[in-house]
PDB file of C-alpha atoms in Angstrom:
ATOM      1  CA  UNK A   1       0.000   0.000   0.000  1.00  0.00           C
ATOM      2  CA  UNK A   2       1.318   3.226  -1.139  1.00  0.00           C
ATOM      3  CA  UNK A   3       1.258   6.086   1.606  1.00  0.00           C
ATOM      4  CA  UNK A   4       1.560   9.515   0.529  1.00  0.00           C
ATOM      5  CA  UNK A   5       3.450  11.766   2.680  1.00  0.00           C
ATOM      6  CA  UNK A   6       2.438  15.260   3.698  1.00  0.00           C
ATOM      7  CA  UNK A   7       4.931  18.378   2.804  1.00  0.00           C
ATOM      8  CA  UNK A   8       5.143  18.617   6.548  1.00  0.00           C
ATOM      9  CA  UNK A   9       6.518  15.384   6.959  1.00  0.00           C
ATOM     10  CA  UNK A  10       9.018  15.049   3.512  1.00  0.00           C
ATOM     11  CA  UNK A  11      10.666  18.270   4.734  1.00  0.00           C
ATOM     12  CA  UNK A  12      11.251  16.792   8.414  1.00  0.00           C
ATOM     13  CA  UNK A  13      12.519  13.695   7.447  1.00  0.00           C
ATOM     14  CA  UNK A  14      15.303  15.768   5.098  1.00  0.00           C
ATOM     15  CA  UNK A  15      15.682  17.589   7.749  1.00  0.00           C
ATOM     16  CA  UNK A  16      16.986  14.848  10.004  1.00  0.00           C
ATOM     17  CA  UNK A  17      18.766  13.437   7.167  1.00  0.00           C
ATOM     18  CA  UNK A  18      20.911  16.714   6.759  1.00  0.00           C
ATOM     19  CA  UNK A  19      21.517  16.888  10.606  1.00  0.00           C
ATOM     20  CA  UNK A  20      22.996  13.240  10.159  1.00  0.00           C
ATOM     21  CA  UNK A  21      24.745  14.324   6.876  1.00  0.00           C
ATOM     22  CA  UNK A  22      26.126  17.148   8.691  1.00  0.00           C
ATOM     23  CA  UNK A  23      27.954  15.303  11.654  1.00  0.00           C
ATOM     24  CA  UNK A  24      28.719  12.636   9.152  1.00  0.00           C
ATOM     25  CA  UNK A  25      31.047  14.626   7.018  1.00  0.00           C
ATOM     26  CA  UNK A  26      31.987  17.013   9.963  1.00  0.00           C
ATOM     27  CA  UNK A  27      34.018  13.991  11.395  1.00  0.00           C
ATOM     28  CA  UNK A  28      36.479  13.745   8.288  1.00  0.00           C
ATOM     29  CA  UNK A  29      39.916  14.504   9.872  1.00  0.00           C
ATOM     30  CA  UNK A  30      41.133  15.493   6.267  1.00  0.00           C
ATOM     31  CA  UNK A  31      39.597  18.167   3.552  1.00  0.00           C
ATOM     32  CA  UNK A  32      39.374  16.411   0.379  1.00  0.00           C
ATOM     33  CA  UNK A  33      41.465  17.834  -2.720  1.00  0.00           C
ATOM     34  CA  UNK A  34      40.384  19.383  -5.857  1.00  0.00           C
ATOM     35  CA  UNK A  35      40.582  17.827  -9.076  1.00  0.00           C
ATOM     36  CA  UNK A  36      43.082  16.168 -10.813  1.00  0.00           C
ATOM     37  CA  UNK A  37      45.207  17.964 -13.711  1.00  0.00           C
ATOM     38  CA  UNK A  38      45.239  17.536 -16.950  1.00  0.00           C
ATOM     39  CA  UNK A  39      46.385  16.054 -19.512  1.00  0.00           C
ATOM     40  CA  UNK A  40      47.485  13.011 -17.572  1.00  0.00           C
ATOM     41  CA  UNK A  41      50.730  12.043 -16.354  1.00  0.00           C
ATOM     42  CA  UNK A  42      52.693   9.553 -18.642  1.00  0.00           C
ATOM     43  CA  UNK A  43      52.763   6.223 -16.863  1.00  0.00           C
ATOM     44  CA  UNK A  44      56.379   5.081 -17.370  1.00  0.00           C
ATOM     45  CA  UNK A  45      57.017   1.751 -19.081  1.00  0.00           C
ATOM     46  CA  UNK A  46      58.048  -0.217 -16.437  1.00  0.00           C
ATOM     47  CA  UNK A  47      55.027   0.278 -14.487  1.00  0.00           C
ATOM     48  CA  UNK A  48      52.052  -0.563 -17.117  1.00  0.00           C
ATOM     49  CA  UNK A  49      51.456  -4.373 -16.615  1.00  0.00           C
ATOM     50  CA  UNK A  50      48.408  -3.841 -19.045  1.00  0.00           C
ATOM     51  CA  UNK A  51      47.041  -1.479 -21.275  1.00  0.00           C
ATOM     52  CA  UNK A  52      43.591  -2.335 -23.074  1.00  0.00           C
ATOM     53  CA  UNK A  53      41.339  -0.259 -25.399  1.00  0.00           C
ATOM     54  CA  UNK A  54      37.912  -0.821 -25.083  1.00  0.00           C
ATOM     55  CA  UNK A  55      35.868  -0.124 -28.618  1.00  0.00           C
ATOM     56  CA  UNK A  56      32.687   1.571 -27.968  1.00  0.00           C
ATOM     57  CA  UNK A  57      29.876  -1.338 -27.480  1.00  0.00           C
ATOM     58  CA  UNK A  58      32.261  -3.700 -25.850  1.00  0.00           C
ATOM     59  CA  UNK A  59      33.579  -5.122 -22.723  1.00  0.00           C
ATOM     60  CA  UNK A  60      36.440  -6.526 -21.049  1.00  0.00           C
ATOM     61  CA  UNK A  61      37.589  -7.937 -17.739  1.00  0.00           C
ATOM     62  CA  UNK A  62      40.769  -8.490 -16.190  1.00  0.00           C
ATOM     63  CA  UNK A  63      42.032  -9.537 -12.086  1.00  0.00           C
ATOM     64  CA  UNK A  64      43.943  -6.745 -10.497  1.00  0.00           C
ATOM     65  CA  UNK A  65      46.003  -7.325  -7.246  1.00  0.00           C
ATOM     66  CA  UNK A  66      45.956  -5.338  -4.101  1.00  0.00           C
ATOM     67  CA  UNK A  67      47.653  -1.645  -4.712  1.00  0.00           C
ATOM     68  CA  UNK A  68      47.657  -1.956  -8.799  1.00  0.00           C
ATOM     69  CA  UNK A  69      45.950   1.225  -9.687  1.00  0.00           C
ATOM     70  CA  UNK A  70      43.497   0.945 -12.401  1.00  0.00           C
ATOM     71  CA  UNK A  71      43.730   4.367 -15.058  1.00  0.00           C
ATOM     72  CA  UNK A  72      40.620   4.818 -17.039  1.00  0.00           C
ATOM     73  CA  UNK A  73      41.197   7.203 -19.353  1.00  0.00           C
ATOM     74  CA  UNK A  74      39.439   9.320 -22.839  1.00  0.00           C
ATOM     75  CA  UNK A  75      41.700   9.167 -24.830  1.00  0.00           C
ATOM     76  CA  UNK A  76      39.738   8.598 -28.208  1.00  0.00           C
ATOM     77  CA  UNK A  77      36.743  11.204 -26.933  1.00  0.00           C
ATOM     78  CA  UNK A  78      34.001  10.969 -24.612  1.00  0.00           C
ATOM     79  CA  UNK A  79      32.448   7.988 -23.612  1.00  0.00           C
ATOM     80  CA  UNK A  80      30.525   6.498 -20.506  1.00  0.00           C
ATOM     81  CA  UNK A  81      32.112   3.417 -19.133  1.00  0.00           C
ATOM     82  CA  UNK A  82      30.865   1.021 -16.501  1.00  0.00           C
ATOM     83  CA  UNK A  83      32.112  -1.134 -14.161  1.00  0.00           C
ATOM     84  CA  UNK A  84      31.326  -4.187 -11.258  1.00  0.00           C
ATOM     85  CA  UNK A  85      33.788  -5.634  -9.026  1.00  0.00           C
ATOM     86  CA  UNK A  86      33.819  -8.801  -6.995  1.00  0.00           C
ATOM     87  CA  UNK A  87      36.506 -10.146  -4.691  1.00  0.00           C
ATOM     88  CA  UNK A  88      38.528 -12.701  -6.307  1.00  0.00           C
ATOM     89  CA  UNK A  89      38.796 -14.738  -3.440  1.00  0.00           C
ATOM     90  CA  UNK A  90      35.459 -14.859  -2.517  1.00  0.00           C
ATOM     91  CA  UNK A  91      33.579 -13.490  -5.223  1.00  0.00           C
ATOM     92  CA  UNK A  92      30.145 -13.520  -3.431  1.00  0.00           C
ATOM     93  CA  UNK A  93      31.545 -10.382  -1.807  1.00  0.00           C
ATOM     94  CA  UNK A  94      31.637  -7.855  -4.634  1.00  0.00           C
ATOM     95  CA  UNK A  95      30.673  -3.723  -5.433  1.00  0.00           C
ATOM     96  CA  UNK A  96      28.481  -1.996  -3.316  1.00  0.00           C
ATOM     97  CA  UNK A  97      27.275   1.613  -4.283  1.00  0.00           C
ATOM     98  CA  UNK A  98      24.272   2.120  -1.879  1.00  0.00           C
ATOM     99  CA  UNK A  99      27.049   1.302   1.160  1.00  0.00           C
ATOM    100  CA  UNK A 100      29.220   3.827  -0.891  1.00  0.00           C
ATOM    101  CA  UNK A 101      27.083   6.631  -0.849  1.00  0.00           C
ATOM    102  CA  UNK A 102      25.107   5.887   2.602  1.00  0.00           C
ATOM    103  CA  UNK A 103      28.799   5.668   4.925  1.00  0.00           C
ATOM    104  CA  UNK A 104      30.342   8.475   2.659  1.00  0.00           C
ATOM    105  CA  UNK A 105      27.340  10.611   2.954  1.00  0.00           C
ATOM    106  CA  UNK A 106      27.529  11.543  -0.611  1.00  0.00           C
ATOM    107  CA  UNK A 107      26.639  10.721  -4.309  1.00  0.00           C
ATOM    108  CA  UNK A 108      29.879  13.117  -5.843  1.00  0.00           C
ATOM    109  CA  UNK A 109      32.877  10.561  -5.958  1.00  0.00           C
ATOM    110  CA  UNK A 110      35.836  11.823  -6.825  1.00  0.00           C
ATOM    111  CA  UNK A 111      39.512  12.010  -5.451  1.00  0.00           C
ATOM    112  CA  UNK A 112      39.953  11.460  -1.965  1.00  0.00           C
ATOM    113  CA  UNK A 113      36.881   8.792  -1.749  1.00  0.00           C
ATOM    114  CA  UNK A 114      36.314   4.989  -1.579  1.00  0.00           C
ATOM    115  CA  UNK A 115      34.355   2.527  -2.813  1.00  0.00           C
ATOM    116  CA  UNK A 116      33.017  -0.124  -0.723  1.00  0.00           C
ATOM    117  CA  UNK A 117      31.498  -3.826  -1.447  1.00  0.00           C
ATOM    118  CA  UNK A 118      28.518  -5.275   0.708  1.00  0.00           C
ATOM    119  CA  UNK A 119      31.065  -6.517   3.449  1.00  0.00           C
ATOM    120  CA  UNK A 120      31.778  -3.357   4.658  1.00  0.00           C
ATOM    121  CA  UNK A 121      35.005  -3.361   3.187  1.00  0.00           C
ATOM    122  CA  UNK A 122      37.082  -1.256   0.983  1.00  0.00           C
ATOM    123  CA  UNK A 123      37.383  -2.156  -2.662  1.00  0.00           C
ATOM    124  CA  UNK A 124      38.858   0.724  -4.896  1.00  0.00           C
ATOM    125  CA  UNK A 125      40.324   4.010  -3.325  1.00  0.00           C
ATOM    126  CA  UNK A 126      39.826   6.958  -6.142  1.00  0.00           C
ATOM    127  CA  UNK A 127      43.631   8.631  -6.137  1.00  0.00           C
ATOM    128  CA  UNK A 128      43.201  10.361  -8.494  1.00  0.00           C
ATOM    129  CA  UNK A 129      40.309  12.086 -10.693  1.00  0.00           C
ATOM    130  CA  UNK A 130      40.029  14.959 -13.155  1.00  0.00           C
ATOM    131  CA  UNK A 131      36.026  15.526 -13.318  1.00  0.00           C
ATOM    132  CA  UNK A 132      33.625  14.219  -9.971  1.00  0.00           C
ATOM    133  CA  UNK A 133      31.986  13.480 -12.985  1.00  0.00           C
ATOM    134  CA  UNK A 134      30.619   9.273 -11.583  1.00  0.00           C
ATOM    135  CA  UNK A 135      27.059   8.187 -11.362  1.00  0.00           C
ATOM    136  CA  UNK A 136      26.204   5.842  -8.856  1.00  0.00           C
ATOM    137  CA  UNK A 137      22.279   6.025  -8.630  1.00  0.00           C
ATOM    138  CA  UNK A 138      21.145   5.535 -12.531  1.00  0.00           C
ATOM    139  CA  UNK A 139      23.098   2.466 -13.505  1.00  0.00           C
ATOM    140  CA  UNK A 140      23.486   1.209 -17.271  1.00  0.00           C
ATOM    141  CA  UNK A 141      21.886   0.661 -20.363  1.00  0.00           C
ATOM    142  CA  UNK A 142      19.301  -2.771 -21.341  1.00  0.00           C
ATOM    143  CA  UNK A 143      18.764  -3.800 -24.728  1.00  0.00           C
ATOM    144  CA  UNK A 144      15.672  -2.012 -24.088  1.00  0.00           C
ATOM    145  CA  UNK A 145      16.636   1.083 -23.638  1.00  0.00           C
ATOM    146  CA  UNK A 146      19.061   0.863 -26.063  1.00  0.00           C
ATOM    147  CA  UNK A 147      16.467  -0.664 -28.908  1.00  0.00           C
ATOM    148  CA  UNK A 148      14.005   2.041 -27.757  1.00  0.00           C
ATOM    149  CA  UNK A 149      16.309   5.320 -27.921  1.00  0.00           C
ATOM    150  CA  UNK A 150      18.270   4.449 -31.127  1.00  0.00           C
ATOM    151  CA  UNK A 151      15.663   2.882 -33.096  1.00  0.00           C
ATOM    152  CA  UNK A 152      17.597  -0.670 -33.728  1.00  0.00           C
ATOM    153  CA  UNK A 153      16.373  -3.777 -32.670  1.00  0.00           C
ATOM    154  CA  UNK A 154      19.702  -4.417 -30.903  1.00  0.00           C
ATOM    155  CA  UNK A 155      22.540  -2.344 -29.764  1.00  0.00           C
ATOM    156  CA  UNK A 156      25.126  -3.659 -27.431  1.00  0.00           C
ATOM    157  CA  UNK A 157      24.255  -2.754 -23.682  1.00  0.00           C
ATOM    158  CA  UNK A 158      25.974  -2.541 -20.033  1.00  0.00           C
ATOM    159  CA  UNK A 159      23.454  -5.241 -18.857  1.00  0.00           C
ATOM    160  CA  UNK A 160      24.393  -7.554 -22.097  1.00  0.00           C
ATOM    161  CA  UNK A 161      28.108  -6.964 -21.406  1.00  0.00           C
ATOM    162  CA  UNK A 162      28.130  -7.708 -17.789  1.00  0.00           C
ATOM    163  CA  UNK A 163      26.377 -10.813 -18.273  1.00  0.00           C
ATOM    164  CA  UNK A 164      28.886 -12.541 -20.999  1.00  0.00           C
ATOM    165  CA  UNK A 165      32.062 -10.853 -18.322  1.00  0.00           C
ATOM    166  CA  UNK A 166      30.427 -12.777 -15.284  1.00  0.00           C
ATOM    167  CA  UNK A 167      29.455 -15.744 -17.576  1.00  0.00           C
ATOM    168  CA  UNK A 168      32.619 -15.839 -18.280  1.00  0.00           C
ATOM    169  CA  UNK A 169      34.078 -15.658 -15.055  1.00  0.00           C
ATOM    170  CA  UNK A 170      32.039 -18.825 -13.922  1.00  0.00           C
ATOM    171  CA  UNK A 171      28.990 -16.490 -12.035  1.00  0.00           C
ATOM    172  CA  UNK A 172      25.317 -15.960 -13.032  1.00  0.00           C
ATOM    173  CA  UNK A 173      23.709 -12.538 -13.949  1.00  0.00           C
ATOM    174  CA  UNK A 174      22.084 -12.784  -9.879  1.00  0.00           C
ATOM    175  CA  UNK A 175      25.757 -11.940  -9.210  1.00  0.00           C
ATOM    176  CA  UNK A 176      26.281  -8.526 -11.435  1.00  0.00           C
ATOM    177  CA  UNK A 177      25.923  -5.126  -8.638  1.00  0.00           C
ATOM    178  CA  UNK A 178      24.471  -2.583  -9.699  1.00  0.00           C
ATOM    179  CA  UNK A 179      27.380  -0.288 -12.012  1.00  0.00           C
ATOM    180  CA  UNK A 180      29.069   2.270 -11.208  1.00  0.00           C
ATOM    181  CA  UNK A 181      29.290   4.609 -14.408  1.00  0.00           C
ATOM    182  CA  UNK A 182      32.607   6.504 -15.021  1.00  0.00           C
ATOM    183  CA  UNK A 183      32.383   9.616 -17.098  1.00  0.00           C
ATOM    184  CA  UNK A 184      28.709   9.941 -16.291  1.00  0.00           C
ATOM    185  CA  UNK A 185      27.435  13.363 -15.398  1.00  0.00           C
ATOM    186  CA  UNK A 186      24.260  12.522 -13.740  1.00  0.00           C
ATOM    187  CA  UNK A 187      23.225  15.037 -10.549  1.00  0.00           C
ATOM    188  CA  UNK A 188      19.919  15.157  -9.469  1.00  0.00           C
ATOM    189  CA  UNK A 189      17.959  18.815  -9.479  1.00  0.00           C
ATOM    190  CA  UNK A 190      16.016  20.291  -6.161  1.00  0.00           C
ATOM    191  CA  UNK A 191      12.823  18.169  -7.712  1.00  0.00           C
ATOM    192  CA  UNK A 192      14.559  14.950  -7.371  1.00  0.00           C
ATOM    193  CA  UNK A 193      15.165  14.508 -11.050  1.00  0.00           C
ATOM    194  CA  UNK A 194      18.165  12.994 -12.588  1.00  0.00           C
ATOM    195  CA  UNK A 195      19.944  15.030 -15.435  1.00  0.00           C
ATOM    196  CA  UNK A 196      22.207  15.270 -17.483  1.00  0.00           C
ATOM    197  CA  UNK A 197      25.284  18.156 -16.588  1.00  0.00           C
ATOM    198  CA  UNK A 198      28.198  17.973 -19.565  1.00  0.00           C
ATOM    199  CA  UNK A 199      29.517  20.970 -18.382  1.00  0.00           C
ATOM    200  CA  UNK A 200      31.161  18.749 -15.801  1.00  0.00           C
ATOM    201  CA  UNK A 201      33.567  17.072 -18.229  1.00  0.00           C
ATOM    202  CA  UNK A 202      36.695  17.976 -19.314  1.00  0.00           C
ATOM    203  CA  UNK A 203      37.201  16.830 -22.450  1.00  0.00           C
ATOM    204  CA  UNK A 204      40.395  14.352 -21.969  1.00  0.00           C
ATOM    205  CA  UNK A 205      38.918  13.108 -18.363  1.00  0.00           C
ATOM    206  CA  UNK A 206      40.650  10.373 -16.151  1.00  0.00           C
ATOM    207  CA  UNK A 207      40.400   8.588 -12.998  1.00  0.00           C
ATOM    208  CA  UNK A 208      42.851   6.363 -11.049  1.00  0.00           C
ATOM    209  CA  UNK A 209      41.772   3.715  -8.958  1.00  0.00           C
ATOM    210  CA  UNK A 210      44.189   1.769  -6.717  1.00  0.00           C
ATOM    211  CA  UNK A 211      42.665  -2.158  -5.742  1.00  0.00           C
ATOM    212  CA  UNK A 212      42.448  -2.519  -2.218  1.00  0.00           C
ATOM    213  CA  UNK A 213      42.138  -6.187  -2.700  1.00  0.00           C
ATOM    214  CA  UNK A 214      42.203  -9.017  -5.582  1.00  0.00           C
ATOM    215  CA  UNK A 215      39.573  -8.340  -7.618  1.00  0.00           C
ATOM    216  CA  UNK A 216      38.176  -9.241 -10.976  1.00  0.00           C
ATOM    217  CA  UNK A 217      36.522  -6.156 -12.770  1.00  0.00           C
ATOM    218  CA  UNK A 218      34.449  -5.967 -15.603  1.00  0.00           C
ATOM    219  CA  UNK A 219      33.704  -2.811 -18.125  1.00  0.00           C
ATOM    220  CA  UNK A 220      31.434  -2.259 -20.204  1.00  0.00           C
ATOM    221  CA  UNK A 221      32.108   0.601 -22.612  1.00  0.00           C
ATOM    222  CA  UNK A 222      28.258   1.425 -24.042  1.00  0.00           C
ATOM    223  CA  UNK A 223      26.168   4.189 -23.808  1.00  0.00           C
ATOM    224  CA  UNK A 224      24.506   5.674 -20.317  1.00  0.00           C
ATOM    225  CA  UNK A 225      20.368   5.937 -20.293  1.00  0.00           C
ATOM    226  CA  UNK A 226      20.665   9.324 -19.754  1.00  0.00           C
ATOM    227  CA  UNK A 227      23.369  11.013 -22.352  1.00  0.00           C
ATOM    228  CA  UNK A 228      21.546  13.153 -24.418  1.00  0.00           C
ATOM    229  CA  UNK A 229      23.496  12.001 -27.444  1.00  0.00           C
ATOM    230  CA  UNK A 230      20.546  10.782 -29.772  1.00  0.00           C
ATOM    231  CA  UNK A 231      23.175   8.718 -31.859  1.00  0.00           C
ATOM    232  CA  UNK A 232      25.179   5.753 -30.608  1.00  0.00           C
ATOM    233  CA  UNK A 233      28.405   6.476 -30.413  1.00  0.00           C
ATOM    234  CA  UNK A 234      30.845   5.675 -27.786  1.00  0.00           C
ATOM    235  CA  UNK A 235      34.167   5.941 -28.254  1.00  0.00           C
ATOM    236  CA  UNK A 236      37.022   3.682 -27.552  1.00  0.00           C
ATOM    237  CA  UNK A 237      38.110   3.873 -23.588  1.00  0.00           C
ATOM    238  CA  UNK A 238      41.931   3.024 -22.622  1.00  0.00           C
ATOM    239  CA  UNK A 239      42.270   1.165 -19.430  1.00  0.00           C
ATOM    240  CA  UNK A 240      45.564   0.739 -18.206  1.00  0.00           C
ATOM    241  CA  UNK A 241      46.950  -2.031 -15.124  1.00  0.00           C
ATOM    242  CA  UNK A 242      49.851  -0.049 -13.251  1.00  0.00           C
ATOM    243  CA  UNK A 243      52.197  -1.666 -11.032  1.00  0.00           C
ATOM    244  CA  UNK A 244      51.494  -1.697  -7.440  1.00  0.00           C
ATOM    245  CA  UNK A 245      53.151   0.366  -4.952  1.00  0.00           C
ATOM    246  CA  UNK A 246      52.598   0.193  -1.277  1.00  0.00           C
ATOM    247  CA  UNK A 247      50.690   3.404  -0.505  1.00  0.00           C
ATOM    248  CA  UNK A 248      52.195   5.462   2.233  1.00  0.00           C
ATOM    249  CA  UNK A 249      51.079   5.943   5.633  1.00  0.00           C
ATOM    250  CA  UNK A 250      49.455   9.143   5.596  1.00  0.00           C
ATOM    251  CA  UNK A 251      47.750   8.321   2.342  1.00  0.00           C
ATOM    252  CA  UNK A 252      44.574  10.169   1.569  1.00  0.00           C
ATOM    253  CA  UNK A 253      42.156   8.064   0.846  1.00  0.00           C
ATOM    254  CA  UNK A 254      42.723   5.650   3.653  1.00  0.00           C
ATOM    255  CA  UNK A 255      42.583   8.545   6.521  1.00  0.00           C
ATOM    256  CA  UNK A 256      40.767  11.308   4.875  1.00  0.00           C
ATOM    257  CA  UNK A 257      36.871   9.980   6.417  1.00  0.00           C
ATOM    258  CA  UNK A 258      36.158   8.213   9.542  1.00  0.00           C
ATOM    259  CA  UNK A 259      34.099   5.602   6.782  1.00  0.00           C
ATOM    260  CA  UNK A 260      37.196   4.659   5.388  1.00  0.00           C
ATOM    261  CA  UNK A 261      39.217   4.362   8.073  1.00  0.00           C
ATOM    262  CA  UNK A 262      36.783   1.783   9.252  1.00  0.00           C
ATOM    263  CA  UNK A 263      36.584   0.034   6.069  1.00  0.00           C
ATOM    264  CA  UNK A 264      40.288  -0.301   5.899  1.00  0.00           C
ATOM    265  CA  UNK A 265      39.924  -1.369   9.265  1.00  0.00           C
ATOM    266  CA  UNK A 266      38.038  -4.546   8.058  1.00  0.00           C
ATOM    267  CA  UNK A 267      39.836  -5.139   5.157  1.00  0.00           C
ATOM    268  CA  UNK A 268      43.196  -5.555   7.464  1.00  0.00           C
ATOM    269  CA  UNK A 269      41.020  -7.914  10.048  1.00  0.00           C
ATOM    270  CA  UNK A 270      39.563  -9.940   6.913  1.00  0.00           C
ATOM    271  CA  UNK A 271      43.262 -10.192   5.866  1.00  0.00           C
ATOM    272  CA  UNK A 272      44.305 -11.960   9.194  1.00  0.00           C
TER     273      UNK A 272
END
C-alpha cells in the first residue's frame, strides 16, 4: 500500500537526514582535494602491466592485485564506461554503491573517496580524478533502452556486457551489482530529477583507482540511459593495469573519512 506523505513530513525527514549528513562529514579529519590535472601524467614503461582499449559497445575484464591502480582514461573522446567488481577470493563479496554513498554521505565521488562492497570493506580508493563526474544512482543501459532510444532492434548494452564478463568468469547474472558509471554526469535537481550536466567534463577526463584487494573487474564501454546524445556512439576507452606500490602511511584516501578508516579497518582484520 502506497502512503503519501504530507509536505510537513518530507521536509522533516530531510531535515533529520541533513543533521545526520552534517555530523557525518563534519568527522572527516582530512579536507578532500580538488581535481586532478590535466592532460594526464605519462605512466612510465616499467610500471604498465596492461594497457587495453575498449571499442565503444564492448567489454572486457581483467584480475587486479591489491595496490595496482586501475587508469581509465578518454583518450579517443568521450564515452561512458561502466564497471562491477567482486573479490577474487570470494567473489560472493563484490561492489556496493548504496554502502558507498550511505557511509560516505555523498553521491559526488571523486579524489579522496572509496568505494566499498557489501562486506563493509574497501574495494577501490579513487587517487586520483580529473572531473567528480561518476554516477552511482542511474546504472546502465538494457537492450531495451538501447532498442528504444536508437531505433535498432539491438545495440550492445551494459546489462548484455556484464552478463557474458560474469558468464565468463564462472557467475550468473544474480551476481552482477548494480554499475558504477565513469564519465557519467548525472546530478539530481532540487525536484529529485536525474539530469544530465556535460559541463562537468573535461574533455580528456581520467580517474585512477588503486585495488584494495584481488579483484576481478568488468567494463562495459556502451552508452549511459541518460546522455543526451541521440546517436550511438561511444568511443574507444583506454584502461591501463599499473604496477602496485605500497601506498604510504598518511595516504589520503585511507585517513581522509572516519568511513574509510573503518573500512580499511576490516579489510586488514579480513586479511588476518
Amino acid at each position: 500500500m502506497h502512503i503519501r506523505r504530507s509536505a510537513e513530513d518530507i521536509a522533516a525527514n530531510r531535515a533529520r537526514y541533513e543533521e545526520h549528513q552534517k555530523k557525518g562529514l563534519e568527522f572527516a579529519p582530512k579536507a578532500l582535494p580538488g581535481k586532478s590535472p590535466l592532460p594526464a601524467a605519462e605512466i612510465p614503461a616499467d610500471k604498465i602491466v596492461h594497457r587495453e582499449v575498449i571499442p565503444g559497445g564492448w567489454y572486457w575484464w581483467t584480475k587486479v592485485k591489491t595496490n595496482e591502480v586501475l587508469r581509465v582514461s578518454l583518450d579517443a573522446g568521450f564515452s561512458t564506461i561502466a564497471l562491477v567488481a567482486w573479490n577474487a577470493a570470494d567473489r560472493t563479496e563484490r561492489l556496493n554503491l548504496p554502502d558507498t554513498v550511505k557511509l560516505q554521505w555523498t553521491t559526488g565521488l571523486s579524489k579522496g573517496r572509496v568505494i566499498f562492497s557489501d562486506m563493509g570493506r574497501v574495494m577501490f580508493s579513487i587517487v586520483e580524478d580529473t572531473s567528480g563526474a561518476h554516477d552511482c544512482l542511474v546504472g546502465g543501459s538494457t537492450l531495451a533502452s538501447v532498442s528504444a532510444k536508437y531505433g535498432v532492434p539491438y545495440a550492445r548494452n551494459t546489462r548484455d556486457n556484464f552478463v557474458i564478463a560474469a558468464t565468463k568468469l564462472g557467475l550468473d547474472k544474480r551476481d552482477i551489482p548494480a554499475a558504477l558509471s565513469l564519465f557519467a554526469p548525472v546530478r539530481v535537481d532540487a525536484e529529485g530529477q536525474f539530469f544530465w550536466n556535460a559541463d562537468l567534463l573535461n574533455g580528456a577526463d581520467y580517474i585512477e583507482l588503486r585495488a584494495e584487494m584481488d579483484m576481478h573487474v568488468a567494463f562495459s564501454n556502451a552508452p549511459h540511459p541518460l546522455d543526451p546524445n541521440p546517436v550511438y556512439a561511444s568511443n574507444p576507452v583506454t584502461v591501463t593495469r599499473i604496477a602496485a606500490s605500497a601506498p604510504a602511511a598518511d595516504d589520503l584516501c585511507r585517513t581522509a573519512t572516519a568511513e574509510a578508516m573503518r573500512g580499511f579497518e576490516n579489510n586488514a582484520f579480513a586479511a588476518l
